[in-house]
mmCIF file of C-alpha atoms in Angstrom:
data_model
loop_
_atom_site.group_PDB
_atom_site.id
_atom_site.type_symbol
_atom_site.label_atom_id
_atom_site.label_comp_id
_atom_site.label_asym_id
_atom_site.label_seq_id
_atom_site.Cartn_x
_atom_site.Cartn_y
_atom_site.Cartn_z
ATOM 1 C CA MET A 1320 12.211 26.404 29.185
ATOM 2 C CA TYR A 1321 11.844 29.317 26.767
ATOM 3 C CA PHE A 1322 10.874 28.645 23.167
ATOM 4 C CA SER A 1323 11.218 31.307 20.519
ATOM 5 C CA LYS A 1324 8.500 31.827 17.924
ATOM 6 C CA LYS A 1325 10.708 30.084 15.335
ATOM 7 C CA ASP A 1326 11.180 27.045 17.612
ATOM 8 C CA PHE A 1327 7.429 26.879 18.224
ATOM 9 C CA LEU A 1328 6.644 27.055 14.500
ATOM 10 C CA ASN A 1329 9.227 24.375 13.706
ATOM 11 C CA ARG A 1330 7.676 22.014 16.256
ATOM 12 C CA TYR A 1331 4.157 22.898 15.092
ATOM 13 C CA TYR A 1332 4.946 22.138 11.449
ATOM 14 C CA THR A 1333 6.828 18.956 12.394
ATOM 15 C CA VAL A 1334 3.796 17.678 14.324
ATOM 16 C CA LEU A 1335 1.594 18.518 11.335
ATOM 17 C CA LEU A 1336 3.995 16.631 9.049
ATOM 18 C CA LEU A 1337 3.873 13.558 11.287
ATOM 19 C CA LEU A 1338 0.075 13.754 11.383
ATOM 20 C CA ALA A 1339 -0.054 14.160 7.601
ATOM 21 C CA ILE A 1340 2.123 11.063 7.093
ATOM 22 C CA LEU A 1341 -0.114 8.994 9.392
ATOM 23 C CA LEU A 1342 -3.347 10.230 7.776
ATOM 24 C CA ILE A 1343 -2.108 9.745 4.209
ATOM 25 C CA ALA A 1344 -0.912 6.248 5.156
ATOM 26 C CA ALA A 1345 -4.396 5.521 6.546
ATOM 27 C CA THR A 1346 -5.906 6.287 3.120
ATOM 28 C CA LEU A 1347 -3.667 3.931 1.143
ATOM 29 C CA ARG A 1348 -5.416 0.657 2.081
ATOM 30 C CA SER A 1349 -8.793 1.425 3.702
ATOM 31 C CA PRO A 1350 -10.609 2.468 0.478
ATOM 32 C CA ILE A 1351 -9.648 -0.888 -1.064
ATOM 33 C CA SER A 1352 -9.842 -3.264 1.910
ATOM 34 C CA SER A 1353 -13.358 -1.989 2.688
ATOM 35 C CA VAL A 1354 -14.668 -3.326 -0.645
ATOM 36 C CA GLY A 1355 -14.107 -7.093 -0.257
ATOM 37 C CA PRO A 1356 -16.465 -7.701 2.698
ATOM 38 C CA LEU A 1357 -19.179 -5.678 0.914
ATOM 39 C CA ILE A 1358 -19.100 -7.734 -2.305
ATOM 40 C CA PRO A 1359 -22.014 -9.990 -1.212
ATOM 41 C CA PHE A 1360 -24.066 -6.819 -0.577
ATOM 42 C CA PHE A 1361 -23.637 -5.167 -3.979
ATOM 43 C CA ARG A 1362 -22.901 -8.079 -6.351
ATOM 44 C CA GLY A 1363 -26.588 -8.877 -6.798
ATOM 45 C CA GLU A 1364 -27.768 -5.261 -6.861
ATOM 46 C CA LEU A 1365 -25.249 -4.295 -9.540
ATOM 47 C CA GLU A 1366 -25.573 -7.655 -11.376
ATOM 48 C CA ALA A 1367 -21.789 -8.110 -11.408
ATOM 49 C CA SER A 1368 -19.960 -11.307 -12.406
ATOM 50 C CA ASN A 1369 -16.813 -12.626 -10.712
ATOM 51 C CA ALA A 1370 -14.733 -11.118 -13.512
ATOM 52 C CA MET A 1371 -16.361 -7.706 -12.977
ATOM 53 C CA ILE A 1372 -15.851 -7.941 -9.203
ATOM 54 C CA GLY A 1373 -12.216 -8.851 -9.808
ATOM 55 C CA LEU A 1374 -11.925 -5.764 -12.014
ATOM 56 C CA VAL A 1375 -13.064 -3.557 -9.102
ATOM 57 C CA ASN A 1376 -9.892 -4.412 -7.174
ATOM 58 C CA THR A 1377 -7.760 -4.772 -10.317
ATOM 59 C CA LEU A 1378 -8.397 -1.189 -11.459
ATOM 60 C CA PRO A 1379 -6.619 0.451 -8.494
ATOM 61 C CA LEU A 1380 -3.563 -1.719 -9.111
ATOM 62 C CA LEU A 1381 -3.582 -0.879 -12.831
ATOM 63 C CA ALA A 1382 -3.887 2.781 -11.882
ATOM 64 C CA PHE A 1383 -0.930 2.388 -9.495
ATOM 65 C CA GLY A 1384 1.152 0.879 -12.273
ATOM 66 C CA LEU A 1385 0.161 3.091 -15.203
ATOM 67 C CA PHE A 1386 0.008 6.391 -13.326
ATOM 68 C CA SER A 1387 3.093 5.897 -11.122
ATOM 69 C CA PRO A 1388 5.655 6.953 -13.795
ATOM 70 C CA PHE A 1389 4.015 10.395 -13.992
ATOM 71 C CA VAL A 1390 4.047 11.032 -10.233
ATOM 72 C CA PRO A 1391 7.744 12.054 -9.927
ATOM 73 C CA ARG A 1392 7.279 14.511 -12.798
ATOM 74 C CA LEU A 1393 4.288 16.112 -11.053
ATOM 75 C CA SER A 1394 6.222 16.172 -7.797
ATOM 76 C CA SER A 1395 9.190 17.820 -9.485
ATOM 77 C CA LYS A 1396 6.946 20.588 -10.779
ATOM 78 C CA PHE A 1397 4.688 21.189 -7.776
ATOM 79 C CA GLY A 1398 6.595 19.700 -4.796
ATOM 80 C CA MET A 1399 5.884 16.520 -2.851
ATOM 81 C CA GLU A 1400 3.419 17.862 -0.301
ATOM 82 C CA PHE A 1401 1.385 19.959 -2.743
ATOM 83 C CA THR A 1402 1.122 16.942 -5.075
ATOM 84 C CA LEU A 1403 -0.057 14.850 -2.112
ATOM 85 C CA LEU A 1404 -2.603 17.550 -1.247
ATOM 86 C CA ILE A 1405 -4.133 17.397 -4.738
ATOM 87 C CA ALA A 1406 -4.097 13.578 -4.568
ATOM 88 C CA MET A 1407 -6.000 13.577 -1.271
ATOM 89 C CA ILE A 1408 -8.648 15.877 -2.768
ATOM 90 C CA PHE A 1409 -9.136 13.531 -5.738
ATOM 91 C CA LEU A 1410 -9.112 10.511 -3.408
ATOM 92 C CA SER A 1411 -11.964 12.019 -1.374
ATOM 93 C CA ILE A 1412 -13.956 12.567 -4.563
ATOM 94 C CA GLY A 1413 -13.213 9.077 -5.937
ATOM 95 C CA VAL A 1414 -14.118 7.247 -2.714
ATOM 96 C CA PHE A 1415 -17.401 9.125 -2.472
ATOM 97 C CA ILE A 1416 -18.640 8.901 -6.062
ATOM 98 C CA ARG A 1417 -17.781 5.228 -6.616
ATOM 99 C CA ALA A 1418 -20.717 4.247 -4.376
ATOM 100 C CA SER A 1419 -23.118 6.845 -5.777
ATOM 101 C CA GLY A 1420 -24.485 4.994 -8.802
ATOM 102 C CA GLY A 1421 -24.230 1.816 -10.858
ATOM 103 C CA ILE A 1422 -21.328 -0.379 -11.927
ATOM 104 C CA GLU A 1423 -19.978 2.248 -14.346
ATOM 105 C CA LEU A 1424 -19.628 4.891 -11.620
ATOM 106 C CA LEU A 1425 -18.180 2.265 -9.269
ATOM 107 C CA LEU A 1426 -15.453 1.499 -11.814
ATOM 108 C CA PHE A 1427 -14.760 5.173 -12.603
ATOM 109 C CA GLY A 1428 -14.576 6.159 -8.927
ATOM 110 C CA THR A 1429 -12.341 3.174 -8.249
ATOM 111 C CA LEU A 1430 -9.980 4.214 -11.055
ATOM 112 C CA LEU A 1431 -9.832 7.769 -9.668
ATOM 113 C CA THR A 1432 -9.177 6.358 -6.200
ATOM 114 C CA GLY A 1433 -6.359 4.195 -7.534
ATOM 115 C CA MET A 1434 -4.667 7.117 -9.285
ATOM 116 C CA ALA A 1435 -4.778 9.177 -6.083
ATOM 117 C CA ILE A 1436 -3.412 6.317 -3.968
ATOM 118 C CA ALA A 1437 -0.603 5.860 -6.514
ATOM 119 C CA VAL A 1438 0.659 9.345 -5.622
ATOM 120 C CA GLY A 1439 0.868 8.412 -1.949
ATOM 121 C CA ASN A 1440 2.519 5.073 -2.713
ATOM 122 C CA ILE A 1441 5.257 6.731 -4.763
ATOM 123 C CA LEU A 1442 5.953 9.861 -2.743
ATOM 124 C CA MET A 1443 5.717 8.688 0.867
ATOM 125 C CA PRO A 1444 9.084 6.814 1.000
ATOM 126 C CA GLY A 1445 10.869 9.851 -0.463
ATOM 127 C CA LEU A 1446 9.036 12.246 1.865
ATOM 128 C CA ILE A 1447 10.045 10.164 4.884
ATOM 129 C CA LYS A 1448 13.674 9.939 3.738
ATOM 130 C CA SER A 1449 13.920 13.691 3.098
ATOM 131 C CA THR A 1450 12.191 14.914 6.250
ATOM 132 C CA PHE A 1451 13.214 12.251 8.785
ATOM 133 C CA PRO A 1452 16.644 11.108 7.491
ATOM 134 C CA TYR A 1453 17.766 9.794 10.899
ATOM 135 C CA ARG A 1454 14.491 8.047 11.740
ATOM 136 C CA ILE A 1455 13.788 6.235 8.473
ATOM 137 C CA GLY A 1456 13.107 2.817 10.056
ATOM 138 C CA LEU A 1457 10.871 4.246 12.791
ATOM 139 C CA MET A 1458 8.911 6.485 10.423
ATOM 140 C CA THR A 1459 8.505 3.713 7.835
ATOM 141 C CA GLY A 1460 7.192 1.523 10.670
ATOM 142 C CA LEU A 1461 4.676 4.144 11.832
ATOM 143 C CA TYR A 1462 3.603 4.745 8.224
ATOM 144 C CA SER A 1463 3.096 1.008 7.634
ATOM 145 C CA VAL A 1464 1.243 0.511 10.943
ATOM 146 C CA SER A 1465 -1.173 3.349 10.191
ATOM 147 C CA MET A 1466 -1.851 2.021 6.697
ATOM 148 C CA ASN A 1467 -2.511 -1.542 7.821
ATOM 149 C CA LEU A 1468 -4.381 -0.648 11.021
ATOM 150 C CA PHE A 1469 -6.920 1.417 9.109
ATOM 151 C CA GLY A 1470 -7.017 -1.237 6.402
ATOM 152 C CA ALA A 1471 -7.948 -3.793 9.060
ATOM 153 C CA ILE A 1472 -10.549 -1.512 10.626
ATOM 154 C CA ALA A 1473 -12.083 -0.888 7.204
ATOM 155 C CA SER A 1474 -12.424 -4.638 6.607
ATOM 156 C CA GLY A 1475 -13.879 -5.294 10.044
ATOM 157 C CA ILE A 1476 -16.498 -2.561 10.317
ATOM 158 C CA SER A 1477 -17.701 -2.284 6.714
ATOM 159 C CA VAL A 1478 -20.348 -5.003 7.106
ATOM 160 C CA PRO A 1479 -21.592 -3.722 10.517
ATOM 161 C CA ILE A 1480 -21.907 -0.204 9.031
ATOM 162 C CA ALA A 1481 -23.780 -1.549 5.991
ATOM 163 C CA SER A 1482 -26.105 -3.481 8.333
ATOM 164 C CA ILE A 1483 -27.244 -0.377 10.245
ATOM 165 C CA ASP A 1484 -30.913 0.341 9.507
ATOM 166 C CA THR A 1485 -30.357 3.827 8.096
ATOM 167 C CA PHE A 1486 -27.165 2.860 6.212
ATOM 168 C CA ASP A 1487 -26.289 0.535 3.340
ATOM 169 C CA TRP A 1488 -23.184 -0.697 1.462
ATOM 170 C CA ARG A 1489 -22.854 2.652 -0.268
ATOM 171 C CA ASN A 1490 -22.459 4.529 3.026
ATOM 172 C CA ALA A 1491 -20.007 1.871 4.233
ATOM 173 C CA MET A 1492 -17.791 2.645 1.214
ATOM 174 C CA GLN A 1493 -18.186 6.418 1.291
ATOM 175 C CA ILE A 1494 -17.317 6.859 4.961
ATOM 176 C CA TRP A 1495 -13.596 6.336 4.239
ATOM 177 C CA SER A 1496 -13.436 9.667 2.421
ATOM 178 C CA ILE A 1497 -13.406 11.288 5.889
ATOM 179 C CA ILE A 1498 -9.761 10.291 6.439
ATOM 180 C CA SER A 1499 -8.566 11.748 3.144
ATOM 181 C CA LEU A 1500 -10.480 14.959 3.884
ATOM 182 C CA ALA A 1501 -8.683 15.147 7.248
ATOM 183 C CA ALA A 1502 -5.367 14.737 5.400
ATOM 184 C CA VAL A 1503 -6.365 17.606 3.095
ATOM 185 C CA ILE A 1504 -6.934 19.883 6.101
ATOM 186 C CA VAL A 1505 -3.547 19.023 7.663
ATOM 187 C CA LEU A 1506 -1.697 19.534 4.378
ATOM 188 C CA LEU A 1507 -3.433 22.894 3.917
ATOM 189 C CA LEU A 1508 -2.205 23.920 7.377
ATOM 190 C CA ARG A 1509 1.338 23.069 6.254
ATOM 191 C CA LEU A 1510 1.153 25.140 3.050
ATOM 192 C CA PRO A 1511 3.046 28.137 4.496
ATOM 193 C CA VAL A 1512 6.125 26.030 5.244
ATOM 194 C CA THR A 1513 5.934 23.873 2.113
ATOM 195 C CA ARG A 1514 5.900 27.004 -0.043
ATOM 196 C CA SER A 1515 8.819 28.655 1.768
ATOM 197 C CA SER A 1516 12.127 28.647 -0.095
ATOM 198 C CA GLU A 1517 14.042 26.984 2.735
ATOM 199 C CA LYS A 1518 11.811 23.890 2.585
ATOM 200 C CA LYS A 1519 11.429 23.455 -1.162
ATOM 201 C CA VAL A 1520 14.728 21.612 -1.407
ATOM 202 C CA PHE A 1521 13.120 18.668 0.380
ATOM 203 C CA MET A 1522 10.135 18.529 -1.903
ATOM 204 C CA ASN A 1523 11.596 18.164 -5.386
ATOM 205 C CA VAL A 1524 12.133 14.861 -7.165
ATOM 206 C CA LYS A 1525 13.511 14.154 -10.633
ATOM 207 C CA SER A 1526 10.963 12.879 -13.071
ATOM 208 C CA GLN A 1527 12.044 9.562 -14.566
ATOM 209 C CA PRO A 1528 14.391 6.726 -13.579
ATOM 210 C CA SER A 1529 17.728 6.680 -15.393
ATOM 211 C CA ARG A 1530 18.258 3.995 -18.021
ATOM 212 C CA ALA A 1531 20.942 2.343 -15.899
ATOM 213 C CA ILE A 1532 18.395 1.266 -13.295
ATOM 214 C CA PHE A 1533 16.633 -0.953 -15.844
ATOM 215 C CA LYS A 1534 19.872 -2.925 -16.289
ATOM 216 C CA SER A 1535 20.267 -3.563 -12.571
ATOM 217 C CA LYS A 1536 19.515 -7.055 -11.233
ATOM 218 C CA ILE A 1537 18.929 -5.618 -7.776
ATOM 219 C CA ALA A 1538 16.416 -3.077 -9.124
ATOM 220 C CA TRP A 1539 14.475 -5.800 -10.957
ATOM 221 C CA ALA A 1540 14.508 -8.011 -7.852
ATOM 222 C CA VAL A 1541 13.093 -5.130 -5.800
ATOM 223 C CA THR A 1542 10.499 -4.470 -8.521
ATOM 224 C CA PHE A 1543 9.174 -8.033 -8.690
ATOM 225 C CA PHE A 1544 9.415 -8.414 -4.920
ATOM 226 C CA MET A 1545 7.211 -5.320 -4.696
ATOM 227 C CA GLY A 1546 4.765 -6.616 -7.297
ATOM 228 C CA LEU A 1547 4.340 -10.156 -5.996
ATOM 229 C CA GLN A 1548 4.103 -9.134 -2.335
ATOM 230 C CA SER A 1549 1.233 -6.834 -3.428
ATOM 231 C CA LEU A 1550 -0.465 -9.492 -5.576
ATOM 232 C CA ILE A 1551 -1.248 -11.736 -2.609
ATOM 233 C CA PRO A 1552 -2.857 -9.169 -0.243
ATOM 234 C CA TYR A 1553 -4.922 -7.496 -2.970
ATOM 235 C CA SER A 1554 -6.131 -10.879 -4.181
ATOM 236 C CA LEU A 1555 -7.114 -11.737 -0.621
ATOM 237 C CA PHE A 1556 -8.864 -8.366 -0.152
ATOM 238 C CA THR A 1557 -11.041 -9.288 -3.132
ATOM 239 C CA TRP A 1558 -11.692 -13.006 -2.724
ATOM 240 C CA LEU A 1559 -11.080 -13.952 0.906
ATOM 241 C CA PRO A 1560 -14.703 -13.073 1.840
ATOM 242 C CA ASP A 1561 -15.996 -15.494 -0.814
ATOM 243 C CA ILE A 1562 -13.454 -18.126 0.241
ATOM 244 C CA LEU A 1563 -14.568 -17.824 3.867
ATOM 245 C CA LEU A 1564 -18.255 -18.001 2.880
ATOM 246 C CA THR A 1565 -17.594 -21.335 1.117
ATOM 247 C CA LYS A 1566 -16.010 -22.558 4.367
ATOM 248 C CA GLY A 1567 -19.243 -21.865 6.285
ATOM 249 C CA PHE A 1568 -18.589 -18.439 7.802
ATOM 250 C CA ASP A 1569 -21.214 -15.678 7.412
ATOM 251 C CA GLU A 1570 -20.624 -12.180 5.950
ATOM 252 C CA SER A 1571 -19.948 -10.508 9.296
ATOM 253 C CA GLU A 1572 -17.510 -13.231 10.389
ATOM 254 C CA ALA A 1573 -15.750 -13.014 7.033
ATOM 255 C CA GLY A 1574 -15.269 -9.265 7.465
ATOM 256 C CA TRP A 1575 -13.766 -9.657 10.924
ATOM 257 C CA LEU A 1576 -11.542 -12.543 9.824
ATOM 258 C CA ILE A 1577 -10.102 -10.308 7.092
ATOM 259 C CA ALA A 1578 -9.531 -7.682 9.776
ATOM 260 C CA ILE A 1579 -7.703 -10.277 11.893
ATOM 261 C CA TYR A 1580 -5.538 -11.153 8.888
ATOM 262 C CA GLN A 1581 -4.593 -7.488 8.551
ATOM 263 C CA LEU A 1582 -3.986 -7.107 12.290
ATOM 264 C CA GLY A 1583 -1.278 -9.731 11.829
ATOM 265 C CA LEU A 1584 0.503 -7.179 9.631
ATOM 266 C CA ILE A 1585 0.729 -4.483 12.274
ATOM 267 C CA PRO A 1586 3.485 -5.685 14.633
ATOM 268 C CA THR A 1587 5.756 -6.712 11.769
ATOM 269 C CA THR A 1588 5.148 -3.548 9.733
ATOM 270 C CA PHE A 1589 6.560 -1.656 12.703
ATOM 271 C CA ILE A 1590 9.331 -4.036 13.743
ATOM 272 C CA ALA A 1591 10.577 -5.278 10.340
ATOM 273 C CA PRO A 1592 11.731 -1.891 8.949
ATOM 274 C CA ILE A 1593 13.562 -1.064 12.189
ATOM 275 C CA LEU A 1594 15.360 -4.440 12.093
ATOM 276 C CA ALA A 1595 16.037 -4.085 8.361
ATOM 277 C CA GLY A 1596 17.531 -0.639 8.893
ATOM 278 C CA ARG A 1597 19.989 -2.023 11.461
ATOM 279 C CA MET A 1598 21.095 -4.981 9.338
ATOM 280 C CA LYS A 1599 23.772 -4.862 6.642
ATOM 281 C CA SER A 1600 21.933 -7.530 4.658
ATOM 282 C CA GLN A 1601 18.157 -8.111 4.601
ATOM 283 C CA ARG A 1602 18.285 -11.481 2.812
ATOM 284 C CA LEU A 1603 17.050 -13.475 5.825
ATOM 285 C CA ILE A 1604 14.062 -11.182 6.372
ATOM 286 C CA GLY A 1605 13.223 -11.209 2.662
ATOM 287 C CA CYS A 1606 13.266 -15.003 2.451
ATOM 288 C CA SER A 1607 11.320 -15.366 5.711
ATOM 289 C CA ALA A 1608 8.552 -13.095 4.411
ATOM 290 C CA GLY A 1609 7.891 -15.416 1.468
ATOM 291 C CA LEU A 1610 7.946 -18.550 3.641
ATOM 292 C CA LEU A 1611 5.514 -16.996 6.143
ATOM 293 C CA PHE A 1612 3.194 -16.239 3.224
ATOM 294 C CA PHE A 1613 3.515 -19.836 1.989
ATOM 295 C CA PHE A 1614 2.731 -21.627 5.257
ATOM 296 C CA GLY A 1615 -0.035 -19.171 6.139
ATOM 297 C CA LEU A 1616 -1.782 -19.692 2.799
ATOM 298 C CA LEU A 1617 -1.319 -23.454 3.083
ATOM 299 C CA GLY A 1618 -3.169 -23.409 6.405
ATOM 300 C CA VAL A 1619 -5.950 -21.129 5.159
ATOM 301 C CA ALA A 1620 -6.523 -23.406 2.160
ATOM 302 C CA PHE A 1621 -7.056 -26.542 4.248
ATOM 303 C CA THR A 1622 -8.717 -25.192 7.419
ATOM 304 C CA SER A 1623 -12.461 -24.640 7.829
ATOM 305 C CA SER A 1624 -12.678 -24.174 11.605
ATOM 306 C CA HIS A 1625 -11.837 -21.129 13.723
ATOM 307 C CA LEU A 1626 -8.268 -22.458 13.782
ATOM 308 C CA ILE A 1627 -8.051 -20.569 10.481
ATOM 309 C CA ILE A 1628 -7.392 -17.449 12.602
ATOM 310 C CA VAL A 1629 -3.869 -18.729 13.342
ATOM 311 C CA PHE A 1630 -3.073 -19.129 9.648
ATOM 312 C CA LEU A 1631 -4.635 -15.790 8.726
ATOM 313 C CA ILE A 1632 -2.387 -14.099 11.300
ATOM 314 C CA LEU A 1633 0.619 -16.011 9.922
ATOM 315 C CA THR A 1634 -0.275 -14.817 6.410
ATOM 316 C CA GLY A 1635 -0.635 -11.303 7.768
ATOM 317 C CA VAL A 1636 2.789 -11.458 9.404
ATOM 318 C CA GLY A 1637 4.258 -12.465 6.039
ATOM 319 C CA ALA A 1638 2.397 -9.639 4.275
ATOM 320 C CA GLY A 1639 3.493 -7.064 6.834
ATOM 321 C CA THR A 1640 7.114 -8.151 6.678
ATOM 322 C CA ALA A 1641 7.178 -8.189 2.876
ATOM 323 C CA PHE A 1642 5.464 -4.829 2.468
ATOM 324 C CA SER A 1643 7.563 -2.900 4.977
ATOM 325 C CA LEU A 1644 10.736 -4.513 3.603
ATOM 326 C CA ALA A 1645 9.738 -3.458 0.061
ATOM 327 C CA MET A 1646 9.352 0.130 1.309
ATOM 328 C CA MET A 1647 12.770 -0.077 2.989
ATOM 329 C CA PHE A 1648 14.420 -1.414 -0.189
ATOM 330 C CA PHE A 1649 13.646 1.910 -1.903
ATOM 331 C CA VAL A 1650 15.800 3.596 0.737
ATOM 332 C CA LEU A 1651 18.400 0.901 1.512
ATOM 333 C CA ARG A 1652 19.312 0.110 -2.101
ATOM 334 C CA THR A 1653 19.821 3.786 -3.067
ATOM 335 C CA ASN A 1654 22.034 6.696 -1.983
ATOM 336 C CA THR A 1655 19.836 9.800 -2.333
ATOM 337 C CA VAL A 1656 16.208 10.956 -2.108
ATOM 338 C CA ILE A 1657 16.131 11.339 -5.912
ATOM 339 C CA GLU A 1658 17.356 7.765 -6.450
ATOM 340 C CA SER A 1659 14.905 6.491 -3.823
ATOM 341 C CA ALA A 1660 11.993 8.103 -5.673
ATOM 342 C CA GLN A 1661 13.245 6.746 -9.020
ATOM 343 C CA LEU A 1662 13.507 3.189 -7.715
ATOM 344 C CA SER A 1663 10.110 3.610 -6.058
ATOM 345 C CA SER A 1664 8.645 4.775 -9.375
ATOM 346 C CA MET A 1665 10.078 1.818 -11.311
ATOM 347 C CA ALA A 1666 9.195 -0.795 -8.687
ATOM 348 C CA GLN A 1667 5.667 0.442 -8.093
ATOM 349 C CA SER A 1668 4.744 1.145 -11.723
ATOM 350 C CA ILE A 1669 5.854 -2.266 -12.985
ATOM 351 C CA GLY A 1670 5.191 -4.065 -9.710
ATOM 352 C CA TYR A 1671 1.569 -2.981 -9.440
ATOM 353 C CA ILE A 1672 0.881 -3.948 -13.052
ATOM 354 C CA VAL A 1673 2.119 -7.428 -12.093
ATOM 355 C CA ALA A 1674 -0.041 -7.340 -8.943
ATOM 356 C CA SER A 1675 -3.111 -6.240 -10.938
ATOM 357 C CA THR A 1676 -3.272 -9.659 -12.608
ATOM 358 C CA GLY A 1677 -4.087 -11.293 -9.268
ATOM 359 C CA PRO A 1678 -7.720 -10.407 -8.421
ATOM 360 C CA LEU A 1679 -9.071 -10.708 -11.980
ATOM 361 C CA PHE A 1680 -7.060 -13.815 -12.937
ATOM 362 C CA LEU A 1681 -7.763 -15.729 -9.714
ATOM 363 C CA GLY A 1682 -11.470 -14.877 -9.873
ATOM 364 C CA SER A 1683 -11.659 -16.211 -13.425
ATOM 365 C CA ILE A 1684 -9.695 -19.360 -12.486
ATOM 366 C CA SER A 1685 -12.079 -19.942 -9.580
ATOM 367 C CA GLU A 1686 -15.106 -19.739 -11.887
ATOM 368 C CA MET A 1687 -13.488 -22.095 -14.418
ATOM 369 C CA THR A 1688 -12.458 -24.689 -11.810
ATOM 370 C CA GLU A 1689 -15.529 -24.140 -9.593
ATOM 371 C CA GLY A 1690 -13.414 -23.837 -6.477
ATOM 372 C CA TRP A 1691 -10.452 -22.165 -4.804
ATOM 373 C CA THR A 1692 -7.874 -24.986 -4.815
ATOM 374 C CA VAL A 1693 -6.072 -23.909 -7.993
ATOM 375 C CA PRO A 1694 -6.004 -20.205 -6.994
ATOM 376 C CA PHE A 1695 -4.437 -21.188 -3.659
ATOM 377 C CA ILE A 1696 -1.774 -23.272 -5.429
ATOM 378 C CA ILE A 1697 -0.950 -20.238 -7.594
ATOM 379 C CA LEU A 1698 -0.715 -17.969 -4.537
ATOM 380 C CA MET A 1699 1.601 -20.402 -2.747
ATOM 381 C CA ALA A 1700 3.854 -20.550 -5.818
ATOM 382 C CA VAL A 1701 3.949 -16.743 -5.763
ATOM 383 C CA ALA A 1702 4.943 -16.894 -2.085
ATOM 384 C CA LEU A 1703 7.965 -19.062 -2.928
ATOM 385 C CA CYS A 1704 8.962 -16.580 -5.643
ATOM 386 C CA ILE A 1705 8.825 -13.822 -3.016
ATOM 387 C CA ALA A 1706 11.194 -15.813 -0.800
ATOM 388 C CA PHE A 1707 13.685 -16.137 -3.657
ATOM 389 C CA LEU A 1708 13.435 -12.482 -4.709
ATOM 390 C CA GLY A 1709 13.857 -11.402 -1.092
ATOM 391 C CA THR A 1710 17.258 -13.093 -0.956
ATOM 392 C CA VAL A 1711 18.354 -11.237 -4.108
ATOM 393 C CA ALA A 1712 16.927 -7.803 -3.231
ATOM 394 C CA GLY A 1713 18.207 -8.139 0.337
ATOM 395 C CA LYS A 1714 21.902 -8.205 -0.692
ATOM 396 C CA ASN A 1715 24.064 -5.524 0.894
ATOM 397 C CA GLN A 1716 24.455 -3.537 -2.336
ATOM 398 C CA LYS A 1717 23.476 -0.142 -3.701
ATOM 399 C CA ILE A 1718 22.095 0.379 -7.184
ATOM 400 C CA SER A 1719 24.345 2.507 -9.381
ATOM 401 C CA PHE A 1720 22.398 5.105 -11.340
ATOM 402 C CA GLU A 1721 25.463 6.103 -13.347
ATOM 403 C CA SER A 1722 26.395 2.731 -14.818
ATOM 404 C CA THR A 1723 25.074 -0.765 -15.206
ATOM 405 C CA GLU A 1724 27.124 -2.039 -12.287
ATOM 406 C CA GLU A 1725 25.918 -2.533 -8.751
ATOM 407 C CA THR A 1726 28.468 -1.340 -6.223
ATOM 408 C CA ALA A 1727 28.790 -2.895 -2.836
ATOM 409 C CA THR A 1728 28.292 -0.639 0.135
ATOM 410 C CA LYS A 1729 31.330 -0.046 2.216
#
């Protein structure tokens, strides 16, 4: 079969786009999930308290929340892919420098990392909707799988890397800048097409959400669903290693158990968005995600044997379902790419500020109560809230950006 030069270039740039989406997705969890298993390695060296350790994983979430409202404005000015390119450059710098000095540089590099990841969090749903409009469920699934697979790998191999004779915890953190550098290279290869006039229409996003969205019950349900479903995983990324150590597991086992938890996300992050895209209402999936979280956490709290693997996987299934459904809500509850980006901006800016309270607050509660029982009770209550919000956000309705009314889809 004969392919013209134009056909070849179209396929070439499409493959690069797919690769860019997968690589960017791989950078959105691994720089954060790699930190938790390494806490026992650097806590003593950096003389960090539980509150300070909690701040290490709280800062990215605060950055997500506070920086997210500015991302659509940057995207509107420079285009989605060019904004992502700059973000990946800053992410590479942040991941590398955070492990290059003391606690101050760790916090600064973490903040820079969080700001860069915020760009990917906000723009990826809109990029998928604009470039793969007929494969939204499939592409959201691939995006979610890549993100959680590399997040799991980062958790599992961080301790083994840090244990190599010529390496330490700093190298185990810095190594994840390789993925963001690879994303930079792919995005640079796509510059000719992203700068062409015929493609720019897909790259522009309005800056701020309209006022009407803040009066929408559906929008607020999506926002708090997004925030609470993020609070649980990021709290676990921070404190699950310590929780597992108190149950008698060693550092290496704790790292691999966190990886197993994240592997539980992978099948559902692929399947859930495809199912959600085919359903008129996603209320059942939304409620189920919260209940899976609840029963998984209940088992983790009361199990000290290797049976805990079952409950970690169950928690992971709940996390994967909730996350991929939150990403789909940005698309399913809106009519256009612009509206999708605006809902994404609102939900992620406010949602991640809500989520940022988790690691720091639960770490402080644990120190005050000298145990993890109360933090687990709080997390299980959050899981039930997710189940309720999922039934509201999952209604077969679109958000109206022109008025305060929600209009049912036909």
